[in-house]
């Protein structure tokens, strides 16, 4: 079965950094797009960044471009999201998701549990 384990969330002050990790198992890692979505208090879930494992193509939401970097460690079947210059508006539950249909902004099939990121001012 597809399993995604998100970790790395926490409390950080504005301007600080966090690195989220998504450990994947139960599927062929290279065949999937994997990425991060978030849901802030009172808001709908939105895409943050996704990547194609096979070719390394990446997409970023405009709100995080230049601050966040998505990457994969294929030997460990893990995707990371390095978050720098964090802002209070980045506060959200961050979810790891995967889909075999390829990179893009759409509703992914497989989801992990969320990890909470809180950015204080």
mmCIF file of C-alpha atoms in Angstrom, residues 8-77:
data_model
loop_
_atom_site.group_PDB
_atom_site.id
_atom_site.type_symbol
_atom_site.label_atom_id
_atom_site.label_comp_id
_atom_site.label_asym_id
_atom_site.label_seq_id
_atom_site.Cartn_x
_atom_site.Cartn_y
_atom_site.Cartn_z
ATOM 1 C CA UNK A 8 9.667 18.151 10.283
ATOM 2 C CA UNK A 9 7.038 20.659 11.246
ATOM 3 C CA UNK A 10 7.369 22.847 14.262
ATOM 4 C CA UNK A 11 7.338 26.349 15.636
ATOM 5 C CA UNK A 12 9.653 28.926 14.126
ATOM 6 C CA UNK A 13 9.903 32.697 14.130
ATOM 7 C CA UNK A 14 9.360 34.743 11.012
ATOM 8 C CA UNK A 15 12.466 34.695 8.864
ATOM 9 C CA UNK A 16 13.488 31.291 10.098
ATOM 10 C CA UNK A 17 13.734 27.965 8.320
ATOM 11 C CA UNK A 18 12.365 24.460 8.532
ATOM 12 C CA UNK A 19 12.852 21.351 6.463
ATOM 13 C CA UNK A 20 9.961 18.996 5.957
ATOM 14 C CA UNK A 21 10.434 15.388 4.958
ATOM 15 C CA UNK A 22 8.104 12.930 3.276
ATOM 16 C CA UNK A 23 9.116 9.293 3.511
ATOM 17 C CA UNK A 24 7.420 7.180 0.862
ATOM 18 C CA UNK A 25 6.854 3.452 0.687
ATOM 19 C CA UNK A 26 4.609 0.902 -0.983
ATOM 20 C CA UNK A 27 5.035 2.082 -4.566
ATOM 21 C CA UNK A 28 7.639 2.609 -7.247
ATOM 22 C CA UNK A 29 9.103 5.921 -6.214
ATOM 23 C CA UNK A 30 10.419 6.888 -9.640
ATOM 24 C CA UNK A 31 6.990 6.540 -11.264
ATOM 25 C CA UNK A 32 5.354 9.211 -9.145
ATOM 26 C CA UNK A 33 4.924 12.883 -8.695
ATOM 27 C CA UNK A 34 5.271 13.784 -5.032
ATOM 28 C CA UNK A 35 4.735 17.093 -3.391
ATOM 29 C CA UNK A 36 3.461 19.296 -0.663
ATOM 30 C CA UNK A 37 0.121 20.912 -0.041
ATOM 31 C CA UNK A 38 -0.961 22.995 2.905
ATOM 32 C CA UNK A 39 -4.060 24.134 4.679
ATOM 33 C CA UNK A 40 -3.985 27.261 6.786
ATOM 34 C CA UNK A 41 -6.553 28.049 9.460
ATOM 35 C CA UNK A 42 -9.803 29.095 7.834
ATOM 36 C CA UNK A 43 -8.540 28.473 4.315
ATOM 37 C CA UNK A 44 -8.810 25.758 1.712
ATOM 38 C CA UNK A 45 -5.955 23.436 0.961
ATOM 39 C CA UNK A 46 -3.516 24.708 -1.634
ATOM 40 C CA UNK A 47 -0.568 23.361 -3.534
ATOM 41 C CA UNK A 48 2.863 24.423 -2.338
ATOM 42 C CA UNK A 49 5.367 22.522 -4.442
ATOM 43 C CA UNK A 50 5.414 19.278 -6.381
ATOM 44 C CA UNK A 51 8.041 17.391 -8.315
ATOM 45 C CA UNK A 52 8.444 14.567 -10.759
ATOM 46 C CA UNK A 53 10.785 12.000 -9.286
ATOM 47 C CA UNK A 54 11.812 10.563 -12.638
ATOM 48 C CA UNK A 55 13.105 13.746 -14.234
ATOM 49 C CA UNK A 56 13.306 16.200 -11.353
ATOM 50 C CA UNK A 57 10.860 18.723 -12.798
ATOM 51 C CA UNK A 58 9.458 21.016 -10.131
ATOM 52 C CA UNK A 59 6.562 23.377 -9.658
ATOM 53 C CA UNK A 60 6.145 26.029 -7.001
ATOM 54 C CA UNK A 61 3.273 28.146 -5.879
ATOM 55 C CA UNK A 62 3.911 31.818 -6.522
ATOM 56 C CA UNK A 63 3.674 32.549 -2.814
ATOM 57 C CA UNK A 64 6.665 30.354 -1.981
ATOM 58 C CA UNK A 65 8.819 30.617 -5.088
ATOM 59 C CA UNK A 66 12.307 31.751 -4.190
ATOM 60 C CA UNK A 67 11.865 30.781 -0.562
ATOM 61 C CA UNK A 68 11.033 27.073 -0.686
ATOM 62 C CA UNK A 69 12.923 24.303 -2.437
ATOM 63 C CA UNK A 70 11.639 20.813 -3.093
ATOM 64 C CA UNK A 71 14.083 17.961 -3.580
ATOM 65 C CA UNK A 72 14.235 14.189 -3.530
ATOM 66 C CA UNK A 73 16.601 11.665 -2.047
ATOM 67 C CA UNK A 74 15.855 8.747 -4.306
ATOM 68 C CA UNK A 75 18.030 6.309 -2.383
ATOM 69 C CA UNK A 76 15.848 6.896 0.654
ATOM 70 C CA UNK A 77 12.513 7.334 -1.153
#
